[in-house]
């Protein structure tokens, strides 16, 4: 099953370059996903093709007019069977891997990229299924968050990344940070690769990686450990690390 992404934006050409590069471009070439970019201005009907207007009630700045947005959403999603309309904004539900997995169940996803101070509230009420946020910060538009979401979703389409990477994605769902990675040379400017990785005992390497993942999670994201199901040995290991890192 091919997942289809439609992106509604005032800057389709800026997004196209990124979608054609690297992993996303290959996935599209192989027919595993489809990317369709739509210029919002094409759906403006007045002679100046305006997509923004002044905000009711006064104040600084402009808001995206409802008519072009509604026409565009209706035109693009009219053949959606199992689709989702998403607006990227700091007011949305925070994106995390569990949300990415949930969204990967949709066959069609329409991403709306706002500009200015946002879109007319009636579009959110009547045409948008949900708002997604990448975090508590403000950009100049939803384009970069849209690309991030497309990339996170495309990685989950079967066949896009190799078996090993998709297994690692599953291991991320165990809620730990990644263990540290090294490649050649064995000593780089006086810094050595941990000896155990050079010895090639796979059982010991696995155990080391699990411990390192626990150690790093404790150090950088202790909040993640609270949600976790750990073995008794792992609890003891963490308690030991807490006392003496
Ligand atoms: C602009 C602005 C200007 C003057 C006063 C208040 C203002 N608020 C905004 C604003 O929030 N603009 C947003 C820009 C409107 C929606 C699209 N934009 C956006 C999306 N910025 N950041 C995001 C975003 C989306 C998802 N995750 C993180 C950030």
Coordinates of C-alpha atoms and ligand atoms in Angstrom, one line a residue:
X1 CA 0.0 0.0 0.0
X2 CA 1.4 3.4 -1.0
X3 CA 1.0 6.2 1.4
X4 CA 0.1 9.5 -0.2
X5 CA 1.1 12.9 1.1
X6 CA -0.4 16.1 -0.1
X7 CA 1.1 19.4 1.1
X8 CA -0.7 22.7 0.8
X9 CA 1.7 25.6 1.0
X10 CA 2.7 29.0 -0.4
X11 CA 6.2 27.6 -1.1
X12 CA 5.8 24.3 -3.0
X13 CA 9.1 24.7 -4.8
X14 CA 11.1 25.1 -1.6
X15 CA 9.7 21.8 -0.3
X16 CA 10.1 19.9 -3.6
X17 CA 13.9 20.0 -3.4
X18 CA 14.0 18.4 0.0
X19 CA 11.4 15.8 -1.0
X20 CA 13.4 14.7 -4.0
X21 CA 16.7 14.3 -2.1
X22 CA 18.0 11.2 -0.4
X23 CA 15.7 8.8 1.4
X24 CA 12.5 10.6 0.6
X25 CA 13.3 10.9 -3.1
X26 CA 14.2 7.2 -3.4
X27 CA 11.0 6.1 -1.6
X28 CA 9.0 8.2 -4.1
X29 CA 10.9 6.9 -7.1
X30 CA 10.3 3.4 -5.9
X31 CA 6.6 4.1 -5.6
X32 CA 6.5 3.4 -1.9
X33 CA 5.1 6.9 -1.2
X34 CA 3.6 9.7 -3.3
X35 CA 4.3 13.4 -2.6
X36 CA 1.9 16.0 -4.1
X37 CA 2.6 19.7 -3.6
X38 CA -0.2 22.2 -4.0
X39 CA 0.2 26.0 -4.3
X40 CA -2.4 27.5 -2.1
X41 CA -2.5 30.6 -4.3
X42 CA -3.9 28.6 -7.1
X43 CA -7.1 28.3 -5.1
X44 CA -7.6 32.1 -4.6
X45 CA -10.3 33.4 -6.9
X46 CA -10.0 37.2 -6.7
X47 CA -8.0 39.0 -9.3
X48 CA -5.1 39.6 -6.9
X49 CA -5.1 36.0 -5.8
X50 CA -5.0 37.0 -2.2
X51 CA -4.6 34.4 0.5
X52 CA -4.3 36.6 3.5
X53 CA -6.3 39.4 5.1
X54 CA -6.4 41.6 8.2
X55 CA -7.3 40.1 11.5
X56 CA -10.8 41.0 12.9
X57 CA -10.7 42.9 16.1
X58 CA -7.6 44.8 15.2
X59 CA -4.0 44.2 15.9
X60 CA -0.8 43.5 14.1
X61 CA -0.4 41.1 11.3
X62 CA -2.4 39.0 8.8
X63 CA -4.4 35.8 8.8
X64 CA -4.9 33.3 6.0
X65 CA -8.3 33.7 4.5
X66 CA -10.7 30.8 4.8
X67 CA -12.0 30.6 1.2
X68 CA -8.8 29.5 -0.6
X69 CA -8.0 27.0 2.2
X70 CA -11.4 25.4 2.2
X71 CA -11.4 25.1 -1.6
X72 CA -8.0 23.6 -1.7
X73 CA -8.6 21.1 1.1
X74 CA -11.9 20.0 -0.6
X75 CA -10.2 19.7 -4.0
X76 CA -7.2 17.8 -2.7
X77 CA -9.0 15.5 -0.3
X78 CA -12.1 14.7 -2.3
X79 CA -10.9 11.2 -3.2
X80 CA -9.5 10.4 0.2
X81 CA -10.8 7.1 1.5
X82 CA -8.8 6.7 4.7
X83 CA -7.2 10.2 5.0
X84 CA -6.3 12.7 7.6
X85 CA -6.1 16.5 7.4
X86 CA -3.4 17.9 9.6
X87 CA -2.5 21.5 10.4
X88 CA 1.1 22.1 11.8
X89 CA 1.1 24.6 14.6
X90 CA 2.5 25.2 18.1
X91 CA -1.0 24.7 19.4
X92 CA -1.1 21.1 18.3
X93 CA -0.6 17.7 19.9
X94 CA 3.1 17.2 20.5
X95 CA 4.6 14.9 17.9
X96 CA 6.4 11.8 19.3
X97 CA 7.2 8.4 17.8
X98 CA 4.0 6.9 19.1
X99 CA 2.0 9.6 17.3
X100 CA 4.0 9.0 14.1
X101 CA 3.1 5.3 14.4
X102 CA -0.5 6.2 14.9
X103 CA -0.6 8.5 11.8
X104 CA 1.1 5.8 9.7
X105 CA -2.2 4.0 9.6
X106 CA -3.7 6.6 7.2
X107 CA -3.4 6.0 3.5
X108 CA -3.6 9.7 2.7
X109 CA -2.4 12.7 4.7
X110 CA -3.0 16.3 3.8
X111 CA -0.6 18.7 5.6
X112 CA -1.5 22.3 5.7
X113 CA 1.3 24.8 6.1
X114 CA 0.2 28.1 7.6
X115 CA 2.0 31.4 7.3
X116 CA 1.5 34.9 8.8
X117 CA -0.2 34.6 12.2
X118 CA -2.1 31.5 11.3
X119 CA -5.4 30.5 9.6
X120 CA -9.0 31.5 10.2
X121 CA -10.3 29.5 13.1
X122 CA -13.3 28.3 11.1
X123 CA -10.9 26.2 9.0
X124 CA -9.7 24.4 12.1
X125 CA -13.2 23.7 13.2
X126 CA -14.6 22.5 9.9
X127 CA -11.8 21.2 7.7
X128 CA -8.9 20.1 9.9
X129 CA -8.9 16.7 11.7
X130 CA -6.1 17.6 14.0
X131 CA -3.2 20.0 14.8
X132 CA 0.3 18.7 15.3
X133 CA 3.2 20.5 17.0
X134 CA 6.8 19.6 16.9
X135 CA 7.4 21.5 20.1
X136 CA 7.0 24.8 21.9
X137 CA 8.7 27.2 19.5
X138 CA 7.5 29.5 16.7
X139 CA 8.7 29.4 13.1
X140 CA 7.6 31.6 10.2
X141 CA 5.4 28.8 8.8
X142 CA 4.5 25.2 9.0
X143 CA 6.7 24.0 6.1
X144 CA 9.6 22.7 8.1
X145 CA 7.4 20.8 10.6
X146 CA 5.5 19.3 7.6
X147 CA 8.7 18.0 6.1
X148 CA 9.7 16.6 9.4
X149 CA 6.4 14.8 9.8
X150 CA 6.6 13.4 6.2
X151 CA 10.1 12.1 6.8
X152 CA 9.2 10.5 10.1
X153 CA 6.2 8.8 8.4
X154 CA 8.0 7.8 5.3
X155 CA 10.7 6.0 7.3
X156 CA 7.9 3.7 8.7
X157 CA 6.6 2.6 5.3
X158 CA 7.8 -1.0 4.8
X159 CA 10.8 -1.2 2.5
X160 CA 11.9 2.4 2.9
X161 CA 14.6 1.8 5.4
X162 CA 16.4 -1.5 5.9
X163 CA 15.4 -4.3 8.2
X164 CA 18.0 -3.4 10.8
X165 CA 16.9 0.3 11.0
X166 CA 13.3 -0.7 11.4
X167 CA 14.1 -3.1 14.1
X168 CA 16.0 -0.3 15.8
X169 CA 12.8 1.8 15.5
X170 CA 11.0 -0.9 17.4
X171 CA 13.7 -0.8 20.0
X172 CA 13.2 2.9 20.3
X173 CA 9.7 2.1 21.2
X174 CA 11.1 0.4 24.3
X175 CA 11.6 4.0 25.4
X176 CA 15.4 4.2 25.7
X177 CA 17.8 6.5 23.9
X178 CA 20.2 4.9 21.5
X179 CA 23.5 3.4 22.6
X180 CA 26.7 5.1 21.3
X181 CA 28.0 4.4 17.8
X182 CA 31.5 4.2 16.6
X183 CA 33.2 3.5 13.3
X184 CA 36.9 3.3 12.2
X185 CA 39.6 4.2 13.1
X186 CA 39.9 2.4 16.5
X187 CA 41.8 5.4 17.9
X188 CA 40.8 8.9 16.7
X189 CA 42.9 11.8 18.0
X190 CA 43.6 10.0 21.2
X191 CA 40.0 8.8 21.7
X192 CA 39.5 5.0 21.7
X193 CA 36.6 2.9 20.7
X194 CA 35.4 0.9 23.7
X195 CA 37.4 -2.3 23.8
X196 CA 34.3 -4.6 24.0
X197 CA 33.2 -3.5 20.5
X198 CA 36.5 -4.5 18.9
X199 CA 36.5 -8.0 20.4
X200 CA 33.4 -9.1 18.5
X201 CA 31.6 -11.1 21.2
X202 CA 28.1 -10.4 20.1
X203 CA 26.4 -11.4 23.4
X204 CA 28.7 -9.1 25.4
X205 CA 28.2 -6.3 22.8
X206 CA 24.4 -6.6 23.2
X207 CA 24.6 -6.4 27.0
X208 CA 27.0 -3.4 26.8
X209 CA 24.7 -1.6 24.4
X210 CA 21.7 -2.1 26.6
X211 CA 23.6 -0.8 29.6
X212 CA 24.9 2.2 27.7
X213 CA 21.4 3.0 26.5
X214 CA 20.2 2.9 30.1
X215 CA 23.1 5.1 31.2
X216 CA 22.5 7.7 28.5
X217 CA 18.8 7.7 29.1
X218 CA 19.4 8.3 32.8
X219 CA 21.9 11.1 32.1
X220 CA 20.1 12.9 29.3
X221 CA 16.4 12.0 29.6
X222 CA 15.6 10.7 33.1
X223 CA 11.9 11.5 32.3
X224 CA 11.9 8.5 29.9
X225 CA 12.8 6.0 32.5
X226 CA 9.7 6.6 34.5
X227 CA 7.5 5.1 31.7
X228 CA 9.6 2.0 31.3
X229 CA 9.2 -1.6 32.1
X230 CA 12.6 -2.8 33.2
X231 CA 14.0 -6.1 34.4
X232 CA 15.1 -6.4 38.0
X233 CA 18.8 -6.5 36.9
X234 CA 18.3 -3.3 34.9
X235 CA 16.7 -1.6 37.9
X236 CA 19.7 -2.5 39.9
X237 CA 22.0 -1.3 37.2
X238 CA 20.2 2.1 37.1
X239 CA 20.3 2.4 40.9
X240 CA 24.1 1.8 40.8
X241 CA 24.5 4.4 38.0
X242 CA 22.5 6.9 40.0
X243 CA 24.9 6.5 42.9
X244 CA 28.0 6.4 40.8
X245 CA 27.7 7.4 37.1
Ligands
LIG1 C1 3.1 34.9 14.1 C2 2.9 36.0 14.7 C3 3.2 37.3 14.4 C4 2.9 38.4 15.3 C5 2.3 38.0 16.5 C6 1.9 36.7 16.8 C7 2.3 35.7 15.9 N1 2.1 34.4 16.0 C8 2.5 33.9 14.9 C9 2.5 32.5 14.6 O1 2.3 31.7 15.5 N2 2.6 32.1 13.3 C10 2.5 30.8 12.9 C11 3.6 30.5 12.0 C12 1.2 30.5 12.3 C13 1.1 29.0 11.9 C14 2.3 28.6 11.0 N3 3.5 29.0 11.7 C15 4.2 28.2 12.5 C16 4.0 26.9 12.6 N4 5.2 28.6 13.2 N5 5.6 27.5 13.9 C17 4.9 26.5 13.6 C18 5.1 25.2 14.2 C19 4.4 24.1 13.7 C20 4.6 22.9 14.3 N6 5.5 22.7 15.3 C21 6.2 23.8 15.7 C22 6.1 25.0 15.2

